[in-house]
């Protein structure tokens, strides 16, 4: 199937197929990650071009336009550029090692004006105009990158929705159909889906796009069920295990479920945790893509839904079931089998145990003597049997009881607010208080009106701790009195024991200087420039954590 046909499979949108060029000149192009690929707590928002495990390849503007956003982050995309194009789309380039000289100079000026390494600026259309094929930057490994590559996106300039670049002419050589690894059946029976929903694993047999259930042609099912599938995709050449474009489920040749990763909005990306069997992913790291849709799932990637993909097998008849899995190039794989509806094969779904019903479509609150919990509307994907328990105060750095809030196997979309009442012993440490989980990992928070409050993204066990310890600074290549002539930069490693680094600022002879930071390695450095003349200089580095504990490092050095 051609790309132009493939893009119309689940979309009425017609995209330009010749406006954009590749952002790299590496031939043939190869992906380390595909659009919509399943990642932790989000769908992958673009495509990751492989760069042969190296940094420094020229990155080209994919079309005429102007730099509409300049971004430097400690994590995330690291060094990133956004180009707005006159055809209504914006291209994004992430994890860059450096910008071209003109852009780099503008970025550095902004950093000195803001006195901040991290910036997020939106230049006007006249400041930095670019032409298709112009070198704008060089590929890298900055931010949260797991290895050298170029992260590339194409977005709708008006809505900011991110779109599969392969639908806009960014062609990746691909003659390989998706691979189907496993199929699951969930016994729903009218109940809300959760970690207790019974499921049954079916082994898959087949190759080259044609699959069946291993040693089974017909399975007996009774009651209301849902299906789930484990799939991935590869393309020609140096390919990773990437995600698929679409999943279709047919019963008796009628579509009952379709998901298609054409585009999505960032505000809904976390709903990947409703798209997959979240509890199984947490326990086993396996991503089972459910072929039924939870009622609180806000994703707009679903089509052809019949009863939200929940299938009622109660008519005692034989049914043909077929999965069709398609990649972005239109290569297809099928999994076909029969289902004999057999009411004697019904497996009961456990009823909710002791707890409080939290309906998914409303604000839910829980209040006890020393804890308050508020789940805003839109937090839950399903009705929840909410369970809270209070446990003894942990040993060590703890200023409250341990509060068990549901469990970590229930996915949340927007998160929730929690207030925990501290012990009286917190009184002189109020401004150092925060909430941590049972692994003593900071969840943030602050003292307010007799409580410590935080906004959390996951359920679990939580208590109050304090952070009174300043960050740590370890000089790497500089000491007091050292002659740094001929050395390009001075380097440090910085870290914090609990709340995390809030800021870092360096000064030479009392003047602020740009310090650059790599979160992955905790490396902090300053590259010397023409402003540091030969001679003796004083240097001071101030690192502050989230609880305003301050560490200072001060020396003299020579150039």
Coordinates of C-alpha atoms in Angstrom, one line a residue:
X1 CA 0.0 0.0 0.0
X2 CA 1.4 3.4 -0.9
X3 CA 1.9 6.1 1.7
X4 CA -0.8 8.3 0.1
X5 CA -3.3 5.6 0.5
X6 CA -2.1 4.6 3.9
X7 CA -2.6 8.0 5.3
X8 CA -6.3 7.9 4.4
X9 CA -7.1 4.6 6.1
X10 CA -8.4 6.2 9.3
X11 CA -8.4 9.9 8.4
X12 CA -10.3 12.4 6.4
X13 CA -7.3 14.7 6.6
X14 CA -5.2 15.3 3.5
X15 CA -1.6 16.1 4.3
X16 CA 1.1 17.6 2.0
X17 CA 3.5 14.8 0.9
X18 CA 6.2 16.9 -0.8
X19 CA 6.6 20.0 1.5
X20 CA 9.1 18.6 3.9
X21 CA 12.6 17.1 3.5
X22 CA 14.4 14.9 5.9
X23 CA 16.0 16.8 8.8
X24 CA 19.2 14.7 8.4
X25 CA 21.3 13.5 5.4
X26 CA 21.9 10.0 6.8
X27 CA 21.0 7.5 4.1
X28 CA 19.0 5.4 4.4
X29 CA 17.0 6.9 7.3
X30 CA 16.5 4.6 10.2
X31 CA 14.3 5.0 13.3
X32 CA 15.1 4.3 16.9
X33 CA 11.5 5.2 17.8
X34 CA 8.3 5.6 15.9
X35 CA 5.4 8.0 16.3
X36 CA 2.9 7.0 19.0
X37 CA 5.3 4.3 20.3
X38 CA 4.4 3.2 23.8
X39 CA 6.6 5.0 26.4
X40 CA 6.4 5.4 30.2
X41 CA 3.3 7.6 30.9
X42 CA 3.2 9.0 27.3
X43 CA 3.0 8.2 23.7
X44 CA 6.1 9.1 21.7
X45 CA 5.3 12.4 20.2
X46 CA 7.6 12.2 17.1
X47 CA 10.1 10.0 15.4
X48 CA 13.6 9.3 16.5
X49 CA 16.2 9.3 13.8
X50 CA 19.3 7.1 14.4
X51 CA 22.6 8.9 14.2
X52 CA 25.0 5.9 14.2
X53 CA 25.6 6.3 17.9
X54 CA 27.3 9.6 17.3
X55 CA 26.5 13.3 17.8
X56 CA 27.3 16.2 15.6
X57 CA 25.4 15.5 12.3
X58 CA 24.1 18.6 10.6
X59 CA 20.4 19.1 11.2
X60 CA 18.5 20.8 8.4
X61 CA 15.3 22.9 8.3
X62 CA 12.8 20.7 6.7
X63 CA 11.0 23.6 5.0
X64 CA 11.0 27.4 4.8
X65 CA 9.8 29.2 7.9
X66 CA 11.0 31.0 11.0
X67 CA 12.3 29.9 14.4
X68 CA 9.3 30.3 16.6
X69 CA 10.6 28.7 19.8
X70 CA 14.1 28.4 21.4
X71 CA 14.2 26.0 24.2
X72 CA 17.0 24.8 26.5
X73 CA 16.1 22.3 29.3
X74 CA 18.1 20.3 31.8
X75 CA 16.0 17.3 30.9
X76 CA 13.2 16.8 28.3
X77 CA 14.3 17.8 24.8
X78 CA 17.5 19.4 26.1
X79 CA 18.5 21.8 23.3
X80 CA 15.5 22.2 21.0
X81 CA 14.3 24.3 18.1
X82 CA 10.8 24.9 16.7
X83 CA 10.2 26.1 13.2
X84 CA 6.8 27.5 12.1
X85 CA 6.1 26.9 8.4
X86 CA 3.7 28.9 6.2
X87 CA 1.8 25.7 5.3
X88 CA 0.3 25.5 8.8
X89 CA 2.7 23.1 10.4
X90 CA 5.5 23.4 12.9
X91 CA 8.6 21.2 12.9
X92 CA 10.4 20.3 16.2
X93 CA 14.1 19.2 16.6
X94 CA 15.1 17.8 20.0
X95 CA 18.2 16.6 21.9
X96 CA 20.5 18.8 19.8
X97 CA 24.2 19.1 20.7
X98 CA 24.5 22.8 19.6
X99 CA 22.8 25.4 17.5
X100 CA 24.2 27.0 14.4
X101 CA 26.4 30.0 15.2
X102 CA 23.7 32.7 14.6
X103 CA 21.1 30.9 16.8
X104 CA 23.7 30.0 19.4
X105 CA 24.6 33.6 19.8
X106 CA 21.0 34.6 20.3
X107 CA 20.4 31.8 22.8
X108 CA 23.5 32.8 24.8
X109 CA 22.4 36.4 24.9
X110 CA 19.0 35.4 26.2
X111 CA 20.6 33.2 28.8
X112 CA 22.7 36.1 30.1
X113 CA 19.6 38.4 30.1
X114 CA 17.6 35.9 32.0
X115 CA 20.6 34.8 34.1
X116 CA 19.4 31.2 33.5
X117 CA 20.7 28.2 31.6
X118 CA 17.1 27.0 31.0
X119 CA 15.2 29.2 28.7
X120 CA 11.9 28.9 26.7
X121 CA 11.6 31.8 24.4
X122 CA 9.2 32.6 21.5
X123 CA 10.9 34.9 19.0
X124 CA 8.9 37.0 16.5
X125 CA 8.7 35.9 12.9
X126 CA 11.3 38.4 11.8
X127 CA 14.2 37.4 14.1
X128 CA 15.4 34.1 12.7
X129 CA 14.0 33.1 9.3
X130 CA 15.3 29.9 7.8
X131 CA 15.2 28.2 4.4
X132 CA 14.5 24.6 3.5
X133 CA 17.8 22.7 3.7
X134 CA 19.6 25.3 5.9
X135 CA 21.7 23.9 8.7
X136 CA 20.1 25.0 11.9
X137 CA 21.8 22.8 14.5
X138 CA 23.7 19.6 15.1
X139 CA 22.4 16.3 16.4
X140 CA 23.1 15.4 20.0
X141 CA 22.2 13.5 23.1
X142 CA 21.0 16.4 25.4
X143 CA 18.1 16.4 27.9
X144 CA 16.4 13.1 28.7
X145 CA 17.8 11.3 25.6
X146 CA 18.9 7.7 26.2
X147 CA 21.5 7.8 23.5
X148 CA 22.6 9.9 20.4
X149 CA 19.6 10.6 18.1
X150 CA 17.5 13.3 16.6
X151 CA 13.9 13.6 17.9
X152 CA 11.7 15.1 15.2
X153 CA 8.1 16.2 15.2
X154 CA 5.6 17.8 12.9
X155 CA 2.7 19.6 14.7
X156 CA -0.4 21.5 13.7
X157 CA 0.6 25.1 14.3
X158 CA -2.9 26.1 15.4
X159 CA -3.8 23.3 17.8
X160 CA -0.3 22.1 18.8
X161 CA -1.5 18.5 18.1
X162 CA 1.5 16.4 17.0
X163 CA 1.0 14.4 13.8
X164 CA 2.7 11.2 12.5
X165 CA 5.5 12.6 10.2
X166 CA 5.2 9.6 8.0
X167 CA 1.8 10.9 6.9
X168 CA 3.5 14.1 5.7
X169 CA 6.0 12.6 3.3
X170 CA 8.8 11.7 5.7
X171 CA 9.2 8.3 4.1
X172 CA 10.9 5.5 6.0
X173 CA 11.9 2.5 3.8
X174 CA 9.6 -0.3 5.2
X175 CA 8.6 -3.6 3.6
X176 CA 8.2 -5.5 7.0
X177 CA 4.8 -6.1 8.4
X178 CA 4.2 -5.7 12.2
X179 CA 4.9 -8.6 14.5
X180 CA 2.1 -10.0 16.8
X181 CA 3.5 -11.5 20.0
X182 CA 0.6 -12.4 22.2
X183 CA -3.2 -12.1 22.6
X184 CA -5.2 -11.8 25.8
X185 CA -8.8 -12.1 26.7
X186 CA -10.2 -10.1 29.6
X187 CA -13.4 -11.2 31.4
X188 CA -15.2 -7.9 31.9
X189 CA -18.9 -8.9 32.5
X190 CA -20.1 -5.4 32.9
X191 CA -17.6 -4.5 35.6
X192 CA -15.0 -1.6 35.6
X193 CA -11.6 -2.7 34.3
X194 CA -8.9 -2.9 37.0
X195 CA -6.0 -5.0 38.2
X196 CA -8.3 -7.7 39.4
X197 CA -10.0 -8.2 36.0
X198 CA -9.3 -11.9 35.0
X199 CA -7.3 -12.3 31.9
X200 CA -6.2 -15.3 29.8
X201 CA -3.0 -15.5 27.7
X202 CA -2.9 -17.0 24.3
X203 CA 0.3 -17.9 22.5
X204 CA 0.7 -16.8 18.9
X205 CA 2.1 -18.7 15.9
X206 CA 2.9 -17.3 12.5
X207 CA 5.3 -15.2 10.6
X208 CA 5.4 -12.6 7.7
X209 CA 2.1 -11.0 8.5
X210 CA -0.1 -14.1 9.0
X211 CA -0.8 -15.3 12.5
X212 CA -3.0 -17.7 14.4
X213 CA -3.4 -18.9 17.9
X214 CA -0.8 -21.5 18.6
X215 CA -2.3 -25.0 18.4
X216 CA -5.8 -23.5 18.9
X217 CA -8.3 -22.6 16.2
X218 CA -11.4 -22.1 18.4
X219 CA -11.7 -20.8 21.9
X220 CA -14.7 -21.0 24.2
X221 CA -15.8 -17.7 25.7
X222 CA -18.9 -16.7 27.7
X223 CA -20.2 -13.4 28.9
X224 CA -18.8 -9.9 28.2
X225 CA -15.1 -9.9 27.2
X226 CA -12.5 -7.6 25.9
X227 CA -9.4 -8.4 23.9
X228 CA -5.8 -7.2 24.2
X229 CA -2.8 -7.6 22.0
X230 CA 1.0 -7.3 22.2
X231 CA 2.5 -6.0 18.9
X232 CA 5.5 -4.1 17.6
X233 CA 7.0 -3.1 14.2
X234 CA 10.3 -2.9 12.4
X235 CA 11.3 -1.2 9.2
X236 CA 14.0 -2.0 6.6
X237 CA 17.6 -1.7 7.7
X238 CA 18.8 -0.7 11.2
X239 CA 15.4 -0.7 13.0
X240 CA 14.5 -0.9 16.6
X241 CA 11.4 -2.5 17.9
X242 CA 8.9 0.3 17.1
X243 CA 5.2 0.9 17.6
X244 CA 2.4 0.3 15.1
X245 CA 0.1 2.7 13.4
X246 CA -3.3 1.1 13.8
X247 CA -5.0 -1.8 15.5
X248 CA -8.4 -3.1 14.1
X249 CA -10.6 -5.8 15.7
X250 CA -13.4 -7.4 13.7
X251 CA -16.0 -9.8 14.9
X252 CA -17.9 -11.6 12.0
X253 CA -16.3 -9.1 9.6
X254 CA -17.7 -6.1 11.5
X255 CA -15.3 -3.6 13.0
X256 CA -15.8 -3.3 16.8
X257 CA -12.6 -1.4 17.6
X258 CA -10.0 0.7 15.8
X259 CA -7.1 2.7 17.2
X260 CA -5.0 4.8 14.9
X261 CA -2.1 6.9 15.8
X262 CA -2.5 9.7 13.3
X263 CA -2.2 12.6 15.8
X264 CA -2.8 13.3 19.4
X265 CA -2.8 16.3 21.8
X266 CA -0.1 16.5 24.5
X267 CA -2.7 17.0 27.3
X268 CA -4.0 13.5 26.6
X269 CA -0.7 11.7 26.1
X270 CA -0.7 10.4 29.7
X271 CA -3.9 8.4 28.8
X272 CA -1.6 5.8 27.3
X273 CA -2.1 4.3 30.8
X274 CA -5.7 3.8 29.9
X275 CA -4.9 2.5 26.4
X276 CA -2.7 -0.3 27.9
X277 CA -3.2 -2.8 30.7
X278 CA -1.5 -0.5 33.2
X279 CA -1.3 -2.9 36.1
X280 CA 0.4 -5.6 34.0
X281 CA 2.8 -3.0 32.6
X282 CA 3.7 -2.0 36.2
X283 CA 4.3 -5.6 37.3
X284 CA 5.9 -7.2 34.3
X285 CA 6.9 -4.3 31.9
X286 CA 4.8 -5.9 29.2
X287 CA 2.6 -3.5 27.2
X288 CA -0.7 -5.1 26.3
X289 CA -2.8 -2.7 24.2
X290 CA -6.4 -3.1 25.2
X291 CA -8.9 -3.3 22.4
X292 CA -11.7 -1.8 24.5
X293 CA -11.9 1.8 25.7
X294 CA -12.4 2.8 29.4
X295 CA -15.2 5.4 29.9
X296 CA -12.8 8.1 31.2
X297 CA -10.2 7.7 28.5
X298 CA -10.0 11.1 26.7
X299 CA -7.9 10.0 23.7
X300 CA -9.2 10.8 20.3
X301 CA -7.5 7.9 18.5
X302 CA -10.4 5.5 18.5
X303 CA -12.9 4.7 15.7
X304 CA -15.6 2.2 14.8
X305 CA -16.3 1.4 18.4
X306 CA -19.1 -1.0 19.2
X307 CA -20.0 -1.0 22.9
X308 CA -16.5 0.5 23.4
X309 CA -15.0 -2.7 22.2
X310 CA -16.6 -4.8 24.9
X311 CA -18.0 -8.0 23.2
X312 CA -20.9 -10.0 24.4
X313 CA -20.5 -13.8 23.7
X314 CA -23.8 -15.1 25.0
X315 CA -25.6 -16.3 21.9
X316 CA -24.1 -19.8 21.8
X317 CA -22.9 -19.2 18.2
X318 CA -19.6 -19.5 16.4
X319 CA -17.9 -16.2 15.6
X320 CA -15.0 -15.2 13.4
X321 CA -12.6 -12.8 15.1
X322 CA -9.7 -11.1 13.3
X323 CA -7.1 -8.5 14.2
X324 CA -5.6 -6.4 11.5
X325 CA -2.4 -4.5 12.5
X326 CA -1.0 -1.8 10.2
X327 CA 2.2 0.2 10.2
X328 CA 2.6 3.8 9.0
X329 CA 3.7 2.5 5.5
X330 CA 0.6 0.4 5.1
X331 CA 2.2 -3.1 5.8
X332 CA -0.4 -5.3 7.4
X333 CA -0.5 -8.3 9.7
X334 CA -3.5 -10.4 10.7
X335 CA -4.4 -12.7 13.5
X336 CA -7.5 -14.8 12.9
X337 CA -9.3 -17.3 15.2
X338 CA -12.8 -18.4 16.1
X339 CA -14.8 -17.9 19.3
X340 CA -17.5 -20.3 20.3
X341 CA -19.9 -18.4 22.5
X342 CA -20.5 -20.7 25.4
X343 CA -22.2 -19.5 28.6
X344 CA -20.8 -22.3 30.5
X345 CA -17.4 -20.8 29.8
X346 CA -18.2 -17.6 31.6
X347 CA -15.6 -16.7 34.2
X348 CA -17.0 -14.4 36.9
X349 CA -15.4 -11.0 37.3
X350 CA -14.6 -10.2 41.0
X351 CA -16.9 -7.7 42.6
X352 CA -15.5 -4.6 44.3
X353 CA -14.4 -5.3 47.9
X354 CA -14.5 -3.0 50.9
X355 CA -13.9 0.5 49.9
X356 CA -15.6 3.7 48.7
X357 CA -17.0 4.1 45.2
X358 CA -15.2 6.9 43.3
X359 CA -17.1 7.5 40.0
X360 CA -14.8 8.3 37.2
X361 CA -16.8 11.3 35.9
X362 CA -16.8 13.6 38.9
X363 CA -14.7 15.2 41.7
X364 CA -14.0 12.7 44.5
X365 CA -12.8 13.5 48.0
X366 CA -11.7 11.6 51.0
X367 CA -11.1 13.1 54.5
X368 CA -9.8 11.5 57.7
X369 CA -8.4 12.9 60.9
X370 CA -4.9 13.6 59.5
X371 CA -5.3 13.2 55.7
X372 CA -7.3 14.9 53.0
X373 CA -7.4 13.7 49.4
X374 CA -9.1 15.3 46.4
X375 CA -9.3 13.8 42.9
X376 CA -10.4 16.4 40.3
X377 CA -12.8 15.4 37.6
X378 CA -11.0 13.8 34.8
X379 CA -8.4 12.0 37.1
X380 CA -9.9 8.5 36.8
X381 CA -10.4 6.4 33.7
X382 CA -12.8 4.0 35.4
X383 CA -15.0 3.9 38.5
X384 CA -12.7 3.1 41.4
X385 CA -13.2 1.1 44.6
X386 CA -11.1 3.5 46.7
X387 CA -9.1 2.1 49.6
X388 CA -7.3 4.1 52.2
X389 CA -5.3 2.8 55.2
X390 CA -3.1 4.4 57.8
X391 CA 0.1 2.7 58.9
X392 CA 2.6 3.4 61.6
X393 CA 5.1 6.2 61.3
X394 CA 8.2 5.0 59.4
X395 CA 11.6 4.9 61.1
X396 CA 14.1 7.7 60.5
X397 CA 13.3 10.9 58.6
X398 CA 9.5 10.9 59.1
X399 CA 7.1 13.4 60.6
X400 CA 3.8 11.7 60.1
X401 CA 2.2 8.3 59.8
X402 CA 2.4 6.3 56.6
X403 CA -0.7 6.9 54.5
X404 CA -1.7 4.2 52.0
X405 CA -3.7 5.8 49.2
X406 CA -5.1 3.0 47.0
X407 CA -2.2 1.3 45.2
X408 CA 0.3 2.0 42.5
X409 CA -1.6 -0.3 40.0
X410 CA -4.4 2.2 39.3
X411 CA -3.6 4.7 36.5
X412 CA -4.4 8.4 37.0
X413 CA -4.7 11.1 34.3
X414 CA -4.5 14.5 35.9
X415 CA -3.3 13.4 39.4
X416 CA -4.6 14.4 42.8
X417 CA -4.0 16.7 45.7
X418 CA -3.1 15.3 49.2
X419 CA -2.8 17.1 52.5
X420 CA -1.1 15.2 55.4
X421 CA -1.1 16.5 59.0
X422 CA 2.4 16.4 60.5
X423 CA 3.5 15.4 64.0
X424 CA 4.1 18.2 66.4
X425 CA 7.8 17.6 66.1
X426 CA 7.8 19.3 62.6
X427 CA 7.2 22.7 64.1
X428 CA 10.7 24.1 63.6
X429 CA 11.2 22.4 60.2
X430 CA 8.0 23.6 58.5
X431 CA 9.7 25.3 55.6
X432 CA 11.8 22.1 55.0
X433 CA 8.8 19.7 54.9
X434 CA 7.8 17.7 51.8
X435 CA 6.0 14.5 51.1
X436 CA 7.9 11.3 50.1
X437 CA 6.8 7.9 49.0
X438 CA 7.6 4.6 50.6
X439 CA 10.9 4.5 48.7
X440 CA 11.9 7.8 50.2
X441 CA 11.6 9.6 46.9
X442 CA 10.5 13.2 47.0
X443 CA 7.0 14.0 45.8
X444 CA 7.4 17.7 46.4
X445 CA 5.0 19.7 48.6
X446 CA 5.0 22.5 51.1
X447 CA 3.6 23.4 54.6
X448 CA 0.3 25.2 54.5
X449 CA -2.2 26.0 57.4
X450 CA -1.1 23.1 59.5
X451 CA -0.8 20.5 56.7
X452 CA 1.8 19.5 54.2
X453 CA 0.3 19.6 50.7
X454 CA 1.5 18.0 47.4
X455 CA 0.1 17.3 44.0
X456 CA 0.8 13.7 43.0
X457 CA 0.5 11.7 39.8
X458 CA 0.4 8.2 41.2
X459 CA -1.2 6.4 44.0
X460 CA 0.9 4.7 46.7
X461 CA 2.2 5.1 50.2
X462 CA 3.2 8.5 51.5
X463 CA 4.5 10.3 54.5
X464 CA 6.1 13.6 55.5
X465 CA 9.9 14.1 55.6
X466 CA 12.2 17.0 55.8
X467 CA 15.2 18.2 53.7
X468 CA 17.7 20.2 55.7
X469 CA 20.8 19.0 53.8
X470 CA 22.4 21.3 51.2
X471 CA 23.3 20.0 47.8
X472 CA 26.7 18.5 47.1
X473 CA 29.3 20.1 44.8
X474 CA 32.3 18.1 43.5
X475 CA 34.9 20.0 41.4
X476 CA 36.1 17.8 38.5
X477 CA 39.0 19.7 37.0
X478 CA 39.6 22.8 39.1
X479 CA 41.1 23.6 42.5
X480 CA 41.9 26.7 44.4
X481 CA 44.8 28.6 42.8
X482 CA 44.9 26.4 39.7
X483 CA 46.1 27.8 36.4
X484 CA 43.3 27.1 33.9
X485 CA 45.1 28.6 30.9
X486 CA 44.6 26.3 27.9
X487 CA 41.7 24.5 29.5
X488 CA 38.4 25.0 27.7
X489 CA 36.0 24.7 30.6
X490 CA 35.7 24.1 34.3
X491 CA 33.6 21.2 35.4
X492 CA 31.7 20.0 38.4
X493 CA 29.2 17.3 39.5
X494 CA 26.3 18.5 41.6
X495 CA 23.6 16.4 43.4
X496 CA 21.0 16.6 46.1
X497 CA 20.0 14.1 48.7
X498 CA 16.2 14.5 48.6
X499 CA 14.2 17.4 47.2
X500 CA 16.2 18.0 44.1
X501 CA 18.2 20.8 42.5
X502 CA 16.3 24.1 42.2
X503 CA 19.0 26.4 40.8
X504 CA 22.7 26.8 40.1
X505 CA 24.5 30.1 39.5
X506 CA 28.2 30.7 38.8
X507 CA 30.0 34.0 39.2
X508 CA 33.5 35.1 38.0
X509 CA 34.7 38.3 39.6
X510 CA 31.2 38.9 40.9
X511 CA 29.6 38.7 37.4
X512 CA 27.0 36.0 36.5
X513 CA 28.3 33.4 34.0
X514 CA 26.5 30.7 32.0
X515 CA 26.8 27.3 33.7
X516 CA 25.5 24.4 31.5
X517 CA 24.0 21.2 33.0
X518 CA 23.4 17.7 32.0
X519 CA 20.8 16.0 34.2
X520 CA 21.7 12.4 33.1
X521 CA 25.3 12.7 34.3
X522 CA 24.9 15.5 36.9
X523 CA 27.7 17.3 35.1
X524 CA 27.8 21.1 35.4
X525 CA 30.3 23.2 33.5
X526 CA 31.3 26.7 32.2
X527 CA 33.0 27.1 28.9
X528 CA 35.5 30.0 29.1
X529 CA 35.1 32.8 26.6
X530 CA 36.6 36.1 25.8
X531 CA 35.2 37.7 28.9
X532 CA 37.6 35.8 31.1
X533 CA 40.9 37.6 30.5
X534 CA 44.4 36.3 31.4
X535 CA 45.2 36.8 35.1
X536 CA 43.8 36.0 38.5
X537 CA 40.0 35.6 39.0
X538 CA 37.6 34.7 41.8
X539 CA 34.9 32.1 41.2
X540 CA 31.8 31.3 43.2
X541 CA 29.2 28.6 42.5
X542 CA 25.9 28.6 44.4
X543 CA 23.6 25.6 44.2
X544 CA 20.2 25.6 45.9
X545 CA 17.7 22.7 46.4
X546 CA 13.9 22.8 46.4
X547 CA 13.8 23.4 50.1
X548 CA 16.2 26.4 49.8
X549 CA 19.2 24.6 51.3
X550 CA 22.3 26.4 49.9
X551 CA 25.8 25.1 49.1
X552 CA 28.5 27.6 48.1
X553 CA 31.9 26.8 46.5
X554 CA 34.4 29.7 46.2
X555 CA 38.0 29.6 44.9
X556 CA 40.5 31.7 43.0
X557 CA 42.0 30.6 39.7
X558 CA 44.2 31.9 37.0
X559 CA 43.9 32.1 33.2

